[in-house]
C-alpha atoms as one frame of an Amber mdcrd trajectory, in Angstrom:
protein
  15.872   3.092  24.351  13.317   2.789  21.530   9.878   4.321  21.870   7.283
   2.120  23.542   4.352   3.239  21.377   3.767   4.571  17.892   0.635   6.072
  16.325  -0.378   5.013  12.838  -3.042   6.748  10.710  -4.524   5.011   7.662
  -5.833   7.312   4.919  -8.805   5.874   2.973  -9.460   7.466  -0.419 -11.449
   6.877  -3.621  -8.939   7.593  -6.397  -9.772   7.730 -10.092  -7.923   8.865
 -13.222  -7.727  12.553 -12.222  -4.303  12.624 -10.576  -4.493  16.270  -9.485
  -7.786  15.701  -7.674  -6.532  12.448  -6.140  -3.429  14.149  -4.756  -5.339
  17.182  -3.472  -7.873  15.041  -1.582  -5.178  12.700  -0.261  -3.091  15.604
   1.019  -6.126  17.199   2.720  -6.856  13.923   4.521  -3.203  13.469   5.508
  -3.086  16.966   6.986  -6.406  16.456   8.751  -5.120  13.224  10.333  -1.928
  15.017  11.402  -3.895  17.879  12.973  -6.356  15.547  14.698  -4.283  12.547
  15.798  -0.571  13.523  15.524   0.520  10.186  14.018   4.116   9.021  13.736
   3.302   7.143  10.524   0.799   7.905   7.768  -0.252   5.073   5.437  -1.869
   5.606   2.027  -3.822   3.053  -0.037  -2.665   1.207  -3.135  -2.583   3.403
  -6.275  -3.687   6.483  -4.296  -2.369   8.727  -7.103  -4.176   7.159 -10.074
  -6.598   4.250 -10.441  -8.718   2.879 -13.262  -8.776   3.800 -16.922  -7.253
   1.703 -19.684  -3.952  -0.108 -19.876  -2.649   2.730 -22.028  -3.789   5.267
 -19.388  -1.853   3.432 -16.666   1.306   3.205 -18.745   1.052   6.894 -19.618
   0.507   7.844 -15.966   3.524   5.886 -14.679   6.589   7.939 -13.762  10.159
   7.049 -12.839  10.959   7.120  -9.113  12.105   9.364  -7.598  10.074  11.855
  -9.560   6.521  12.798 -10.399   3.784  14.760  -8.657   2.713  12.024  -6.214
   6.274  11.355  -5.044   6.846  15.084  -4.554   3.581  15.613  -2.644   4.221
  12.787  -0.191   7.836  13.832   0.313   6.695  17.384   1.057   4.076  16.312
   3.636   6.629  14.081   5.400   9.174  16.882   5.564   6.788  19.713   6.479
   5.068  17.795   9.283   7.934  15.605  10.490   6.071  12.315   9.945   6.922
   9.016   8.317   4.778   8.252   5.262   4.266   4.783   3.808   3.045   5.911
   0.407   0.551   3.192  -0.489   1.628   2.425  -3.987   2.682   4.415  -7.018
   2.826   3.521 -10.702   6.580   3.181 -11.190   7.793   3.414 -14.768  10.320
   0.724 -15.767  12.879   2.263 -18.114  13.490  -0.861 -20.197   9.866  -2.131
 -20.256   7.358  -0.175 -22.330   4.527  -2.584 -21.571   4.570  -2.917 -17.805
   5.130  -0.916 -14.628   5.955  -1.757 -11.020   3.286  -1.407  -8.317   5.530
   0.249  -5.738   5.299   1.390  -2.119   7.719   4.201  -1.236   8.499   5.083
   2.391   9.692   8.508   3.537  11.209   9.440   6.894  10.443  12.526   8.992
  12.806  14.647   6.876  11.177  13.604   3.617  13.992  11.265   2.609  13.103
   8.021   0.815  14.224   5.166   3.057  12.910   2.141   1.145  10.588   0.938
  -1.573   8.680  -2.318  -2.025   7.409  -3.694  -5.331   4.313  -5.889  -5.168
   5.260  -9.544  -5.572   1.960 -11.371  -6.246  -0.140 -10.499  -9.290  -3.949
 -10.322  -9.090  -4.979 -12.526 -12.031  -8.387 -13.838 -10.981 -12.058 -14.060
 -11.900 -14.233 -12.780  -9.048 -17.487 -14.471  -7.968 -19.543 -12.104 -10.136
 -17.552 -13.083 -13.236 -15.387  -9.949 -13.411 -11.887 -10.773 -14.668  -8.759
  -9.063 -13.352  -5.339  -9.505 -15.017  -2.803  -7.398 -13.162   0.145  -9.132
 -14.811  -0.839  -7.600 -18.161   0.393  -4.230 -16.942   2.488  -4.891 -13.806
   5.842  -6.610 -13.455   6.160  -8.476 -10.130   8.786  -7.505  -7.604  10.970
 -10.124  -5.955  12.329  -8.704  -2.693  10.981  -9.018   0.844  11.319  -5.537
   2.373  11.686  -4.453   6.007  12.514  -0.990   7.362  12.980   0.618  10.764
  10.855   3.413  12.172  11.762   4.887  15.586  12.889   1.496  16.888  10.001
  -0.507  15.404  10.592  -2.876  12.485   8.028  -2.624   9.676   7.353  -5.164
   6.919   5.755  -4.499   3.533   3.015  -6.071   1.422   0.478  -4.846  -1.132
  -3.125  -6.021  -1.628  -3.178  -9.544  -3.161   0.025 -10.362  -1.253  -2.220
 -10.833   1.797  -3.230 -14.308   0.545   0.313 -15.675   0.582   1.286 -16.653
   4.109   4.885 -17.425   3.147   5.595 -13.730   2.565   4.414 -12.863   6.068
   6.288 -15.746   7.654   9.416 -14.411   5.931   8.685 -11.018   7.505   8.103
 -12.683  10.890  11.526 -14.351  10.553  12.959 -10.833  10.464  11.085 -10.049
  13.714   8.955  -7.223  12.373   6.596  -5.440  14.789   4.164  -3.983  12.237
   3.138  -5.060   8.732   1.707  -2.438   6.386  -0.514  -3.541   3.494  -1.917
  -0.867   1.158  -4.729  -2.285  -0.986  -7.509  -1.788  -3.497  -9.471  -4.881
  -2.451 -12.540  -5.628  -4.543 -15.925  -5.380  -2.855 -16.719  -8.990  -3.863
 -13.673 -10.501  -2.152 -13.270  -7.866   0.524 -16.616  -8.394   2.212 -15.728
 -12.036   2.875 -11.934 -12.106   3.164 -10.461  -8.678   4.043 -10.883  -8.748
   7.797 -10.352 -12.472   8.348  -7.127 -12.471   6.312  -5.847  -9.366   8.114
  -6.543 -10.959  11.493  -4.925 -14.233  10.415  -1.768 -12.469   9.236  -1.552
 -10.585  12.552  -2.047 -13.748  14.609   0.406 -15.947  12.706   3.155 -13.286
  12.680   2.386 -11.859  16.155   2.607  -8.349  14.756   0.347  -5.363  14.337
  -1.200  -5.478  10.871  -2.259  -2.228   9.189  -4.358  -2.792   6.059  -5.147
   0.473   4.253  -7.735   0.150   1.503  -9.273   2.230  -1.229 -13.032   2.645
  -1.020 -15.800   3.178  -3.576 -16.361   3.109  -7.324 -13.872   3.658 -10.115
 -13.999   2.848 -13.829 -11.679   0.307 -15.411 -11.853   0.262 -19.211 -15.196
   2.032 -18.845 -16.627  -0.645 -16.526 -17.565   0.283 -12.951 -15.542  -1.536
 -10.277 -16.086  -1.407  -6.518 -13.355  -1.380  -3.869 -14.118  -2.406  -0.300
 -12.378   0.109   1.964 -12.751  -0.799   5.661  -9.135   0.158   6.380  -8.188
  -1.475   9.667  -5.483  -2.221  12.207  -5.224  -5.549  14.049  -3.135  -6.099
  17.161  -0.827  -9.150  17.534  -3.623 -11.099  19.257  -5.821 -10.621  16.178
  -8.194  -8.039  17.614  -9.329  -5.298  15.248  -8.426  -2.191  17.242  -9.416
   0.413  14.624 -11.508   0.349  11.466 -12.626   3.032   9.009 -16.263   3.419
   8.054 -17.480   3.474   4.465 -16.435   6.612   2.635 -13.313   8.707   2.366
 -11.573   9.410   5.674  -8.908   8.147   8.073  -8.520   5.997  11.164  -5.757
   5.916  13.787  -4.408   3.213  16.098  -1.523   2.838  18.517   1.225   0.223
  18.178   2.310  -0.784  21.691   5.560  -2.629  22.399   4.179  -4.098  25.633
   1.348  -5.787  23.733   3.837  -7.219  21.239   6.051  -8.629  23.969   3.164
  -9.960  26.039   1.704 -11.798  23.034   5.041 -13.302  22.000   5.896 -14.386
  25.534   2.547 -16.073  26.175   2.590 -18.094  22.936   6.225 -18.249  21.719
   5.494 -19.602  18.241   8.752 -18.231  16.871  10.676 -20.788  18.954   8.205
 -23.629  18.250   8.167 -23.628  14.408   9.443 -26.949  13.010   8.639 -26.874
   9.288  10.714 -24.835   6.862   8.608 -22.388   4.830  11.164 -20.938   2.422
């Protein structure tokens, strides 16, 4: 019989272009969360290993997977502490593409074995309300696969950051009957303050899953320009309630995924059996 509950800890960091410092701080927070809350699953934010700098910096920092210091650190924590780790996202070098990388989540099991990876599908090519332009597709090649994995009897679906705005991805995950969706992010302060929580709650409600959105927080420098990320890492339950949220700053927050809540929500409003319009 699968477990009835699972504890999830979201690690909120403020990465920059110093990979060694980023990994040291991330590991300290992971081990603090393990000591304090004994989670089954640790989630890291998008680009926890390296963030900011120039396009050339990002390309130089990217490493093939498996391999590299960030991959090794996360694998070691998973194995040493017997926890699953959903490693936010890494800069994955593409052997045949010298100009772009993949923005890739890697998931490790309790023995430190890689069990899946997800490459971000939707590219953040926007101009924010303050006029700041973002062009992720200049340096990142989009992935194409919807990814689901199993964790102690719970099914987990994957997304990264800007993916949150595309309901069809989450409906595809709901079709696979996932119980939890994990979304590492580096949401901008401008968009995050208005959209982060409401989109997270909407995705939880429409999929009737737990939704764990793990964000970077604070200032970094992109091509020498200061950029702000929103943080406020949070977990919503399938009814759309925010059941845990991190404060401003670097830290972690923990919530419990409960099978009874999933089943109660899906029984009371059985939207999965009511859907009439094709979405893919």
